[in-house]
Amino acid sequence: MRPVRVSVVMPAYNSARHIAGAIDSVRAQTVSDWELLIVDDGSTDGTDAVIARCAQLDSRICCFTMAKNRGAAFCRAFAVERAAGAWVAFLDSDDLWLPDKLEKQLAFARRSPEAKLIFTGAAFLKDGAAAPGRYWMRVPERVGYRMLLRQNVIPCSSALVRRSCLRDMTILRTDIHEDFAVWLQILRREPFAYGVNEPLVVYRVSRASRSGDKRAAAAMTFRTYRAAGLPVGKAAFCFCSYAARSARKYAAIFWGENRFWGKRAT
């Protein structure tokens, strides 16, 4: 196996409609020394056939298939255990990267060798839309543990993590936001995660998705705080901050601009 700098981890479940676009956005990266580890989580809609066709086009794509549905957390952990890169990047099977996403993050890492977790801003593509909306999510230059407790500002599909930071970080629960829990664990060891304040990721948003079910997402967030070891009172305080900020964020996605968002170039 040839050495790679970045192992891209992609869980997939019934993603036949969008996964080819996600894979193509990895293949279009201006950085070429990557591997893509796709874990088909027991899909029943032909996702496996789409993955197989894409894998035939590029030897850097590695495919794994679960006999039954295990959840995204299990699939991510499964792929991380098999990752060969010094860095691990995460991409959900319905999201997209801009072509210079990895290049800009790796350039940041060269300038700032202390950075172990690097994330980016995100644009949002609503169901049925041909292109992302005019407004995108800004991210701070850096975020520490206490700031992250108030709101998860690290989009999972934007994260680039030193593989060494993911050792002993396996979280297999399906009733929490396991990516948020992992970021909190990392920031208990590392002083900061670092943001590249550009919309280098495009998230698909749908009111019918798990993230679109705000009641379920809110309950998962509270359980994430508890799983991170916060007592009930502090978890409730952090949850209130999360709820207020999330309401503003999704209002911007679906209805327009607010002060936490940047305007896309026209």
PDB file of C-alpha atoms in Angstrom, residues 93-191:
ATOM      1  CA  SER A  93     -22.141  10.505   1.815  1.00  0.00           C
ATOM      2  CA  ASP A  94     -24.581  13.285   0.906  1.00  0.00           C
ATOM      3  CA  ASP A  95     -22.196  16.212   1.401  1.00  0.00           C
ATOM      4  CA  LEU A  96     -19.625  17.765  -0.925  1.00  0.00           C
ATOM      5  CA  TRP A  97     -16.153  19.288  -0.714  1.00  0.00           C
ATOM      6  CA  LEU A  98     -14.817  22.181  -2.737  1.00  0.00           C
ATOM      7  CA  PRO A  99     -11.744  21.102  -4.749  1.00  0.00           C
ATOM      8  CA  ASP A 100      -9.196  22.961  -2.585  1.00  0.00           C
ATOM      9  CA  LYS A 101     -10.634  21.899   0.783  1.00  0.00           C
ATOM     10  CA  LEU A 102      -7.840  19.501   1.773  1.00  0.00           C
ATOM     11  CA  GLU A 103      -5.146  21.687   0.214  1.00  0.00           C
ATOM     12  CA  LYS A 104      -6.082  24.682   2.342  1.00  0.00           C
ATOM     13  CA  GLN A 105      -6.308  22.643   5.543  1.00  0.00           C
ATOM     14  CA  LEU A 106      -2.951  20.947   4.976  1.00  0.00           C
ATOM     15  CA  ALA A 107      -1.380  24.327   4.194  1.00  0.00           C
ATOM     16  CA  PHE A 108      -2.735  25.590   7.523  1.00  0.00           C
ATOM     17  CA  ALA A 109      -1.244  22.539   9.256  1.00  0.00           C
ATOM     18  CA  ARG A 110       2.182  23.300   7.768  1.00  0.00           C
ATOM     19  CA  ARG A 111       2.002  26.870   9.051  1.00  0.00           C
ATOM     20  CA  SER A 112       0.674  25.804  12.458  1.00  0.00           C
ATOM     21  CA  PRO A 113       2.211  22.451  13.460  1.00  0.00           C
ATOM     22  CA  GLU A 114       0.453  22.613  16.831  1.00  0.00           C
ATOM     23  CA  ALA A 115      -2.914  22.195  15.080  1.00  0.00           C
ATOM     24  CA  LYS A 116      -4.339  18.694  15.504  1.00  0.00           C
ATOM     25  CA  LEU A 117      -7.986  19.386  14.579  1.00  0.00           C
ATOM     26  CA  ILE A 118      -8.724  21.740  11.669  1.00  0.00           C
ATOM     27  CA  PHE A 119     -12.224  22.556  10.436  1.00  0.00           C
ATOM     28  CA  THR A 120     -13.819  24.886   7.894  1.00  0.00           C
ATOM     29  CA  GLY A 121     -16.897  26.931   7.218  1.00  0.00           C
ATOM     30  CA  ALA A 122     -19.835  25.432   5.341  1.00  0.00           C
ATOM     31  CA  ALA A 123     -22.393  26.351   2.726  1.00  0.00           C
ATOM     32  CA  PHE A 124     -25.807  24.700   2.717  1.00  0.00           C
ATOM     33  CA  LEU A 125     -27.714  23.114  -0.143  1.00  0.00           C
ATOM     34  CA  LYS A 126     -31.426  22.683   0.443  1.00  0.00           C
ATOM     35  CA  ASP A 127     -33.337  19.760  -1.051  1.00  0.00           C
ATOM     36  CA  GLY A 128     -34.241  20.479  -4.658  1.00  0.00           C
ATOM     37  CA  ALA A 129     -31.882  23.443  -4.978  1.00  0.00           C
ATOM     38  CA  ALA A 130     -29.342  23.540  -7.800  1.00  0.00           C
ATOM     39  CA  ALA A 131     -26.750  25.478  -5.817  1.00  0.00           C
ATOM     40  CA  PRO A 132     -26.022  26.480  -2.209  1.00  0.00           C
ATOM     41  CA  GLY A 133     -27.794  29.485  -0.753  1.00  0.00           C
ATOM     42  CA  ARG A 134     -26.273  32.949  -0.540  1.00  0.00           C
ATOM     43  CA  TYR A 135     -25.227  32.635   3.097  1.00  0.00           C
ATOM     44  CA  TRP A 136     -22.643  30.401   4.686  1.00  0.00           C
ATOM     45  CA  MET A 137     -21.619  29.441   8.197  1.00  0.00           C
ATOM     46  CA  ARG A 138     -18.612  31.313   9.499  1.00  0.00           C
ATOM     47  CA  VAL A 139     -16.231  29.573  11.900  1.00  0.00           C
ATOM     48  CA  PRO A 140     -13.888  31.073  14.515  1.00  0.00           C
ATOM     49  CA  GLU A 141     -10.108  31.139  14.088  1.00  0.00           C
ATOM     50  CA  ARG A 142      -9.870  28.741  17.000  1.00  0.00           C
ATOM     51  CA  VAL A 143     -12.136  27.132  19.565  1.00  0.00           C
ATOM     52  CA  GLY A 144     -11.382  25.587  22.954  1.00  0.00           C
ATOM     53  CA  TYR A 145     -13.315  23.146  25.109  1.00  0.00           C
ATOM     54  CA  ARG A 146     -15.449  25.699  26.949  1.00  0.00           C
ATOM     55  CA  MET A 147     -16.411  27.556  23.789  1.00  0.00           C
ATOM     56  CA  LEU A 148     -17.306  24.307  22.028  1.00  0.00           C
ATOM     57  CA  LEU A 149     -19.656  23.384  24.867  1.00  0.00           C
ATOM     58  CA  ARG A 150     -21.808  26.388  23.946  1.00  0.00           C
ATOM     59  CA  GLN A 151     -22.209  25.284  20.329  1.00  0.00           C
ATOM     60  CA  ASN A 152     -20.673  22.671  18.080  1.00  0.00           C
ATOM     61  CA  VAL A 153     -19.015  24.896  15.464  1.00  0.00           C
ATOM     62  CA  ILE A 154     -17.076  21.994  13.902  1.00  0.00           C
ATOM     63  CA  PRO A 155     -19.063  20.529  10.986  1.00  0.00           C
ATOM     64  CA  CYS A 156     -18.270  16.832  10.799  1.00  0.00           C
ATOM     65  CA  SER A 157     -17.726  16.840   7.031  1.00  0.00           C
ATOM     66  CA  SER A 158     -15.217  19.665   7.406  1.00  0.00           C
ATOM     67  CA  ALA A 159     -13.002  18.088  10.069  1.00  0.00           C
ATOM     68  CA  LEU A 160      -9.382  17.100   9.425  1.00  0.00           C
ATOM     69  CA  VAL A 161      -7.846  15.358  12.447  1.00  0.00           C
ATOM     70  CA  ARG A 162      -4.418  13.993  13.269  1.00  0.00           C
ATOM     71  CA  ARG A 163      -4.940  10.233  13.328  1.00  0.00           C
ATOM     72  CA  SER A 164      -2.946  10.038  16.565  1.00  0.00           C
ATOM     73  CA  CYS A 165      -5.660  12.156  18.239  1.00  0.00           C
ATOM     74  CA  LEU A 166      -8.308   9.564  17.442  1.00  0.00           C
ATOM     75  CA  ARG A 167      -6.713   6.750  19.405  1.00  0.00           C
ATOM     76  CA  ASP A 168      -8.957   5.603  22.257  1.00  0.00           C
ATOM     77  CA  MET A 169     -11.712   7.900  20.965  1.00  0.00           C
ATOM     78  CA  THR A 170     -14.138   5.238  19.774  1.00  0.00           C
ATOM     79  CA  ILE A 171     -17.755   6.184  20.527  1.00  0.00           C
ATOM     80  CA  LEU A 172     -20.308   3.699  19.219  1.00  0.00           C
ATOM     81  CA  ARG A 173     -23.508   5.177  20.623  1.00  0.00           C
ATOM     82  CA  THR A 174     -26.215   5.972  18.090  1.00  0.00           C
ATOM     83  CA  ASP A 175     -28.312   8.128  20.422  1.00  0.00           C
ATOM     84  CA  ILE A 176     -25.837  11.027  20.620  1.00  0.00           C
ATOM     85  CA  HIS A 177     -23.923  13.260  18.208  1.00  0.00           C
ATOM     86  CA  GLU A 178     -20.795  11.126  18.343  1.00  0.00           C
ATOM     87  CA  ASP A 179     -18.708  13.546  16.266  1.00  0.00           C
ATOM     88  CA  PHE A 180     -19.442  16.347  18.781  1.00  0.00           C
ATOM     89  CA  ALA A 181     -18.507  13.995  21.624  1.00  0.00           C
ATOM     90  CA  VAL A 182     -15.186  13.192  19.915  1.00  0.00           C
ATOM     91  CA  TRP A 183     -14.356  16.884  19.390  1.00  0.00           C
ATOM     92  CA  LEU A 184     -15.020  17.519  23.093  1.00  0.00           C
ATOM     93  CA  GLN A 185     -12.723  14.631  24.037  1.00  0.00           C
ATOM     94  CA  ILE A 186      -9.958  15.948  21.802  1.00  0.00           C
ATOM     95  CA  LEU A 187     -10.264  19.447  23.253  1.00  0.00           C
ATOM     96  CA  ARG A 188      -9.853  18.101  26.747  1.00  0.00           C
ATOM     97  CA  ARG A 189      -6.338  17.114  25.631  1.00  0.00           C
ATOM     98  CA  GLU A 190      -5.552  19.796  23.058  1.00  0.00           C
ATOM     99  CA  PRO A 191      -5.887  23.527  23.820  1.00  0.00           C
TER     100      PRO A 191
END
